[in-house]
PDB file of C-alpha atoms in Angstrom:
ATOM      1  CA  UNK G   1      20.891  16.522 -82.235  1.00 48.00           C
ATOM      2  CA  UNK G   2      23.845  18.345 -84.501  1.00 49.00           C
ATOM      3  CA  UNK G   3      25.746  21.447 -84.402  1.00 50.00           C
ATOM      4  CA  UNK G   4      26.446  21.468 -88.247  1.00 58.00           C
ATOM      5  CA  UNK G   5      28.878  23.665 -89.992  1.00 75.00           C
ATOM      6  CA  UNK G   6      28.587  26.707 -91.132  1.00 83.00           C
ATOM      7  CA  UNK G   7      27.344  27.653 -94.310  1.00 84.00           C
ATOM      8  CA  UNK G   8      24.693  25.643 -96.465  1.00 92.00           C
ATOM      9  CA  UNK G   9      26.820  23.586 -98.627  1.00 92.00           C
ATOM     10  CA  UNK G  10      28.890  22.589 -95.658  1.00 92.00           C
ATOM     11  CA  UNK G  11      25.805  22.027 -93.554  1.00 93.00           C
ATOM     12  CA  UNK G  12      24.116  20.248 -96.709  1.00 94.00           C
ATOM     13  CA  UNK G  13      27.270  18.092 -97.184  1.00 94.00           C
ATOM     14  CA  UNK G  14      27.167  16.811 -93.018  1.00 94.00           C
ATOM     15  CA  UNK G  15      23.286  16.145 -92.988  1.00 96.00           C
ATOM     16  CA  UNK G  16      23.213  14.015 -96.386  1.00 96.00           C
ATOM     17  CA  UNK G  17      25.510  12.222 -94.763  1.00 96.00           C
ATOM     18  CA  UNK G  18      23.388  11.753 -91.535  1.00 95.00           C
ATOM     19  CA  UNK G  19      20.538  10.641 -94.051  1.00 97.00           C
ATOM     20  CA  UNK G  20      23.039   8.435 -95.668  1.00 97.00           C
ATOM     21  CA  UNK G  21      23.816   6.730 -92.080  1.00 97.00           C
ATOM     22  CA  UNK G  22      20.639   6.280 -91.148  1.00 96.00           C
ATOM     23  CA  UNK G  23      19.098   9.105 -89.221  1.00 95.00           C
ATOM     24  CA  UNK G  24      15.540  10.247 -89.814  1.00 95.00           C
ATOM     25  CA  UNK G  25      14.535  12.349 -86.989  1.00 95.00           C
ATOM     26  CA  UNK G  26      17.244  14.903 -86.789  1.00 96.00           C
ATOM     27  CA  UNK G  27      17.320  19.114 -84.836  1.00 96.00           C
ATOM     28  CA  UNK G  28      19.977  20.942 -85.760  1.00 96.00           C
ATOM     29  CA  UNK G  29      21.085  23.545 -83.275  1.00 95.00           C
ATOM     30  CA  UNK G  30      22.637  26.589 -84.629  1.00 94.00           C
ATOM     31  CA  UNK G  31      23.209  30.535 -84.216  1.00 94.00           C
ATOM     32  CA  UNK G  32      21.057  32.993 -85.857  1.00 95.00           C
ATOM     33  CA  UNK G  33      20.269  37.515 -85.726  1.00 94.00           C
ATOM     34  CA  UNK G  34      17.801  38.494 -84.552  1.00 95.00           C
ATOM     35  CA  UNK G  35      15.885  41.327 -87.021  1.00 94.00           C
ATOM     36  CA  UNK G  36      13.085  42.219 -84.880  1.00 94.00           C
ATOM     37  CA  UNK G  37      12.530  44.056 -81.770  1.00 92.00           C
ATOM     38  CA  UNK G  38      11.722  42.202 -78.818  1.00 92.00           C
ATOM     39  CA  UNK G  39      13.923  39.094 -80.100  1.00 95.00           C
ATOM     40  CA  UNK G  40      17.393  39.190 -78.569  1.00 93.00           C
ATOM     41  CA  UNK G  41      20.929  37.857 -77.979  1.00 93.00           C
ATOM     42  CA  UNK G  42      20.355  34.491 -76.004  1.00 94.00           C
ATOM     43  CA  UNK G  43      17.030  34.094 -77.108  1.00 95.00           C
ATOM     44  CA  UNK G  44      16.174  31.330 -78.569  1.00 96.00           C
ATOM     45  CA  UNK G  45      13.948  31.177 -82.370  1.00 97.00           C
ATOM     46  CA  UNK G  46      12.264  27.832 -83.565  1.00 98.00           C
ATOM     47  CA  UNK G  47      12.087  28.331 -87.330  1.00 98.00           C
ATOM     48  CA  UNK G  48       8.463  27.371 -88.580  1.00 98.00           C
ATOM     49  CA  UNK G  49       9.167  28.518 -92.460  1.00 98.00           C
ATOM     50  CA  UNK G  50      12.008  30.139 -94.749  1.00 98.00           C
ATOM     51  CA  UNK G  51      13.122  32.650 -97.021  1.00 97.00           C
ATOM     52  CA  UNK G  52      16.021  31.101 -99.440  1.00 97.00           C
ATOM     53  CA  UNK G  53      18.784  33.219-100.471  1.00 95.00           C
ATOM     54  CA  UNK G  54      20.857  30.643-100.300  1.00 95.00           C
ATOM     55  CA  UNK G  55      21.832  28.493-103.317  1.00 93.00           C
ATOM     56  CA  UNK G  56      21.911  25.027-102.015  1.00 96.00           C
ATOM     57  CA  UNK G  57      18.402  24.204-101.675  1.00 97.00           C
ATOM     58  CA  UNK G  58      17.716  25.119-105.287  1.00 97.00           C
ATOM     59  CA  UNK G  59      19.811  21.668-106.336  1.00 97.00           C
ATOM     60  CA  UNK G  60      16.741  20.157-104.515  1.00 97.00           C
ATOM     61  CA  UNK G  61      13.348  21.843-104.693  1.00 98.00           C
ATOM     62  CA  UNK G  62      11.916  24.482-107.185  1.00 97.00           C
ATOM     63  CA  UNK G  63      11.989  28.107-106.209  1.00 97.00           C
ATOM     64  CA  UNK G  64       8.602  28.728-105.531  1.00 97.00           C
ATOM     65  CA  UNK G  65       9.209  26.235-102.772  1.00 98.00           C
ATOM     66  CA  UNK G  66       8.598  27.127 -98.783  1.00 98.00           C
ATOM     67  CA  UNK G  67      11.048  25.296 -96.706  1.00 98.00           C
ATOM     68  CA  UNK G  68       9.254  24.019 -93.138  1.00 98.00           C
ATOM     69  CA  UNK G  69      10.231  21.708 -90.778  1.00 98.00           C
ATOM     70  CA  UNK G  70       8.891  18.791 -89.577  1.00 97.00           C
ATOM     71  CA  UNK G  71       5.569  19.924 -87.454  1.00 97.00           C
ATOM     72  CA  UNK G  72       5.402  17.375 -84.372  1.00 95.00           C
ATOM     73  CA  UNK G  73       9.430  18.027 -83.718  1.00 96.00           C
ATOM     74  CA  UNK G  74       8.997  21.932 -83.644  1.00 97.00           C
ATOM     75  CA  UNK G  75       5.813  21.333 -81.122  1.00 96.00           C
ATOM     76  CA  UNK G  76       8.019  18.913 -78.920  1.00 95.00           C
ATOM     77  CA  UNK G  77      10.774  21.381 -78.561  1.00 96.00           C
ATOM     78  CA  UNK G  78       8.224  23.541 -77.471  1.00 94.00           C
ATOM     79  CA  UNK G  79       7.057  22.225 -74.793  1.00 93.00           C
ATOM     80  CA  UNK G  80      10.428  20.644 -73.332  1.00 93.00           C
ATOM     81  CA  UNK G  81      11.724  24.235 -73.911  1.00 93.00           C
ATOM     82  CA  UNK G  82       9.068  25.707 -71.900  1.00 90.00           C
ATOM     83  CA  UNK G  83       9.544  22.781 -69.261  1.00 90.00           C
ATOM     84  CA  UNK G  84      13.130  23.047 -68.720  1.00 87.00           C
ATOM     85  CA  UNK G  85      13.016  27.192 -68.611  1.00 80.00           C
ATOM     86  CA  UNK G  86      10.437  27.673 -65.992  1.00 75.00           C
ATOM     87  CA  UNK G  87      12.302  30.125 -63.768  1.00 69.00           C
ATOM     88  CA  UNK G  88      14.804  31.143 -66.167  1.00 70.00           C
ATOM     89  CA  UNK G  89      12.849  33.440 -68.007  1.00 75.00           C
ATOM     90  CA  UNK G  90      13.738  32.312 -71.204  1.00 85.00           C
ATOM     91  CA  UNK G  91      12.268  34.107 -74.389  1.00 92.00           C
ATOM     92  CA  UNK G  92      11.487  31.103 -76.732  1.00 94.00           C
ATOM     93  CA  UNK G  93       9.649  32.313 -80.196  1.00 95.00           C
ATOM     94  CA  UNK G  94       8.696  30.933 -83.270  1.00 96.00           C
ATOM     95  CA  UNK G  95       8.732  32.221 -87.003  1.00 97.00           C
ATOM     96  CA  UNK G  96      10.385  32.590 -90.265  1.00 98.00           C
ATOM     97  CA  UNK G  97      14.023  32.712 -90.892  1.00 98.00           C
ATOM     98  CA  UNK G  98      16.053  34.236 -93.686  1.00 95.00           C
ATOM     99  CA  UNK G  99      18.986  31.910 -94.764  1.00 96.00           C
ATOM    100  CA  UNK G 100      21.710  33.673 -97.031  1.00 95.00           C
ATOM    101  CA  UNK G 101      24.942  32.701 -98.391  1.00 90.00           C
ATOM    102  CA  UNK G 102      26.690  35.832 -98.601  1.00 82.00           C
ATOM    103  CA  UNK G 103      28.247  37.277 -95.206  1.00 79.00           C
ATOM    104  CA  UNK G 104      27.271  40.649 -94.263  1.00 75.00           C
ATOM    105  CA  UNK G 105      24.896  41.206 -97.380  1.00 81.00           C
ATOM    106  CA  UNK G 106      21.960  41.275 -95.046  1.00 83.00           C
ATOM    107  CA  UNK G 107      20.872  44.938 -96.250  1.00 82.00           C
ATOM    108  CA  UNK G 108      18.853  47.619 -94.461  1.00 86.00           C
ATOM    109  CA  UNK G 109      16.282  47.363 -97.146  1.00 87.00           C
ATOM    110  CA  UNK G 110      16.175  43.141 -97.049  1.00 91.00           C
ATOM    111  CA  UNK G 111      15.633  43.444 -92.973  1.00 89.00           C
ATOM    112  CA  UNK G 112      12.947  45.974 -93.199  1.00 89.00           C
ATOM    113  CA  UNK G 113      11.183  44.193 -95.886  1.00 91.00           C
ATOM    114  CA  UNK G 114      11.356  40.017 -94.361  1.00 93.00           C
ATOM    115  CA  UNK G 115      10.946  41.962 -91.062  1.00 93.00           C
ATOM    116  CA  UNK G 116       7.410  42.955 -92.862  1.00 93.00           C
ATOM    117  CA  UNK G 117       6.612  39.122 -93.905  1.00 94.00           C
ATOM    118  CA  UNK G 118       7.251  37.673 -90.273  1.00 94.00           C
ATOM    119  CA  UNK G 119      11.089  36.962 -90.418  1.00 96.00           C
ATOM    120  CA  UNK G 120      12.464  36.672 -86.796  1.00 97.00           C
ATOM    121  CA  UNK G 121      15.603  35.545 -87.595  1.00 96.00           C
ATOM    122  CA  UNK G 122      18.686  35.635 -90.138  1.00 95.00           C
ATOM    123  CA  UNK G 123      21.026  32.489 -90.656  1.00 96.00           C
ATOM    124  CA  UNK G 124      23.073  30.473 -93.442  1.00 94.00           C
ATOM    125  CA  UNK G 125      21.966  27.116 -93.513  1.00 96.00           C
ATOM    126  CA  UNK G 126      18.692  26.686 -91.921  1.00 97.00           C
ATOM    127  CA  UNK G 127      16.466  26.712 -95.640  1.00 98.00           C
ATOM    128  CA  UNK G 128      18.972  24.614 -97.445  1.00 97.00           C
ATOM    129  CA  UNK G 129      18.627  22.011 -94.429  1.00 97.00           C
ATOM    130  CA  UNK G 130      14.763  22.110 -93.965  1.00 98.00           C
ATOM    131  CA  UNK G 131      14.517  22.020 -97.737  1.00 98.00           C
ATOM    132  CA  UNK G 132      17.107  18.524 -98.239  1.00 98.00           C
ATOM    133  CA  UNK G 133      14.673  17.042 -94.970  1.00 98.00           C
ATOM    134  CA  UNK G 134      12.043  17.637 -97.466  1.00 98.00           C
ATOM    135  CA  UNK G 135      13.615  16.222 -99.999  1.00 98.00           C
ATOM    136  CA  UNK G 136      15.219  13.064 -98.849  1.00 98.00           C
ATOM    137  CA  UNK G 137      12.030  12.437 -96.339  1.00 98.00           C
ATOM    138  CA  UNK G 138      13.513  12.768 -92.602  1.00 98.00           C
ATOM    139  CA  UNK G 139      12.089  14.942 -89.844  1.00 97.00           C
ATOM    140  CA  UNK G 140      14.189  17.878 -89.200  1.00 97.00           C
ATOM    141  CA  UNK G 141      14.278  20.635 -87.062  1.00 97.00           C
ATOM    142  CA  UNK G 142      15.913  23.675 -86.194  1.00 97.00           C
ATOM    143  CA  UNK G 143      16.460  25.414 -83.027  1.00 97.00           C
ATOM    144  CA  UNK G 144      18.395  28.615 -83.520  1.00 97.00           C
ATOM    145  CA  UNK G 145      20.077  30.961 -80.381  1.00 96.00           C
ATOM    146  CA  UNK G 146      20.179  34.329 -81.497  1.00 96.00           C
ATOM    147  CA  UNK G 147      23.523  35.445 -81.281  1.00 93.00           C
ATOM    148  CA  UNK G 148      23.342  38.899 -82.589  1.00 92.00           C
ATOM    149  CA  UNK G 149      21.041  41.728 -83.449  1.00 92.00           C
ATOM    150  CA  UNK G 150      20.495  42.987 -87.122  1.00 88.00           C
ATOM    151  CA  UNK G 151      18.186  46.934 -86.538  1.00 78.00           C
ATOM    152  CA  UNK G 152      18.121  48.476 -89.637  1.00 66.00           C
ATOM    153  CA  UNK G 153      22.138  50.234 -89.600  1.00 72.00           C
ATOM    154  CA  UNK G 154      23.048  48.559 -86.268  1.00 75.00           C
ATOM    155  CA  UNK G 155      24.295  45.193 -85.567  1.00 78.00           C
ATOM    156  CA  UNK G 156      25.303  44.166 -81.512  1.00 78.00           C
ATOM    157  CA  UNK G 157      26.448  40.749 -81.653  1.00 78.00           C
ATOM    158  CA  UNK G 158      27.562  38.946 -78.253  1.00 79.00           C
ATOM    159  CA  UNK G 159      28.918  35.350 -79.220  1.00 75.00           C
ATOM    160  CA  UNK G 160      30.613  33.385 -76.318  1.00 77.00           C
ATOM    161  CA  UNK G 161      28.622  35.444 -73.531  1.00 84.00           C
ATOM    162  CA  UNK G 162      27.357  33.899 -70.532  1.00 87.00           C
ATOM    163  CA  UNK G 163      23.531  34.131 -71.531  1.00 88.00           C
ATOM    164  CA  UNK G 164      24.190  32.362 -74.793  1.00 91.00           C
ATOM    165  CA  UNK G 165      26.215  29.857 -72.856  1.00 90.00           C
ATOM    166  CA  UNK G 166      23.034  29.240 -70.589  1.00 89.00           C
ATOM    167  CA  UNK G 167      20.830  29.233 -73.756  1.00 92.00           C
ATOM    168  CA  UNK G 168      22.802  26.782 -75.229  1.00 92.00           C
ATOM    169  CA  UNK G 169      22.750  24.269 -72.372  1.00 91.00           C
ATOM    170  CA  UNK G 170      19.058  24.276 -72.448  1.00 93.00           C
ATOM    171  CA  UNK G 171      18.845  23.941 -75.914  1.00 94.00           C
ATOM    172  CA  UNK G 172      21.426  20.562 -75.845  1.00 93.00           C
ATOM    173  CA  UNK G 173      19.253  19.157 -73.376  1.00 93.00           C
ATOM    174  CA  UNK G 174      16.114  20.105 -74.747  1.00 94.00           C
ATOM    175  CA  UNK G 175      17.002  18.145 -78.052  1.00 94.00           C
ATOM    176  CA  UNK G 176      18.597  15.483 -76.391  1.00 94.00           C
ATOM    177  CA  UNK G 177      15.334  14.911 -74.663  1.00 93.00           C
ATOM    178  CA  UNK G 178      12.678  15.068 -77.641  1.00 94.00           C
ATOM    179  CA  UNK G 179      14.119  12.625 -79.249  1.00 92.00           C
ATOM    180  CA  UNK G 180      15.030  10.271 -76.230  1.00 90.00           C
ATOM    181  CA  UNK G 181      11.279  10.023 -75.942  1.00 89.00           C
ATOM    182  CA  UNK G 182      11.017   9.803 -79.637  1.00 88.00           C
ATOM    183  CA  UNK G 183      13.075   6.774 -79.859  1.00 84.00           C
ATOM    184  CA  UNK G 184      11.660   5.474 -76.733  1.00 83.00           C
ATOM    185  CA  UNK G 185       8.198   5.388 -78.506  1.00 78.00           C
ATOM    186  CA  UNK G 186       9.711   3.594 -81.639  1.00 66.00           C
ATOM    187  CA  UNK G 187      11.055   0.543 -79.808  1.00 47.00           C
TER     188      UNK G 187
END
């Protein structure tokens, strides 16, 4: 499990280097906003697909490409999510997220219209990373806590609060366990 840096080439930089080392099954944990009702601070979004506005994944895959990540990870996180928040009312969700480079550029227009496709969530680095998985051939996935709230002209952001404190305990722990068991299956 890695807390990368932020940003896509910086993030892109850190988990070729993973690859490099070694690792093949790898979850990133990371902060994202939230651009949907419903979905918000300390929640916690599983990104199933992307929207690149980012320019680091085009060094790897064409544009017409649809970053996902790996399948069996996101359906493990799942379920240790949902076993490690029973009685903590969590709000766990999956969907697509909208990675772009440029900070505060995340229009009114661009919300309301990735809102429309089924974009939960709004990040920097979480395309370019599922993308170089892709590319290189390692399992990766992403579990972001939604730090802040993007409706239409208002933005409520809460970073260092208590409930994304909690959220990000279970999160840790949550990756730390998939892929314990993971590895435990390998040997």
């Amino acid at each position: 499990a890695a807390t990368l840096n932020i940003g896509a080439p910086a993030s892109a930089l850190t988990l070729e280097l993973l690859v490099a080392s070694g690792a093949s099954k790898i979850i990133v944990i990371g902060a994202a906003g939230s651009i949907v009702s419903g979905v918000g601070i300390g929640d916690i979004l599983i990104p199933t697909w992307g929207i690149r506005e980012e320019g680091t994944s085009y060094h790897y895959m064409p544009p017409d490409y649809i970053p996902r990540p790996d399948k069996e990870l996101v359906v493990l996180l799942k379920m240790e999510l949902d076993r490690l928040s029973e009685g903590n009312k969590l709000n766990v969700v999956e969907g697509g997220v909208w990675s772009i480079d440029a900070v505060f550029r995340e229009t009114v227009d661009k919300i309301r219209a990735y809102r429309e496709r089924g974009v939960v969530g709004v990040d920097m680095e979480t395309t370019a990373l599922m993308t170089i998985a892709h590319y290189r051939g390692v399992r990766l996935a992403s579990i972001l806590i939604i730090s802040d709230e993007l409706r239409d002209e208002s933005w409520t952001y809460s970073w260092g609060s208590e409930r994304i404190l909690h959220s990000e305990r279970i999160v840790a722990r949550a990756s730390l366990e998939v892929l314990s068991k993971i590895a435990r299956r390998c040997i």
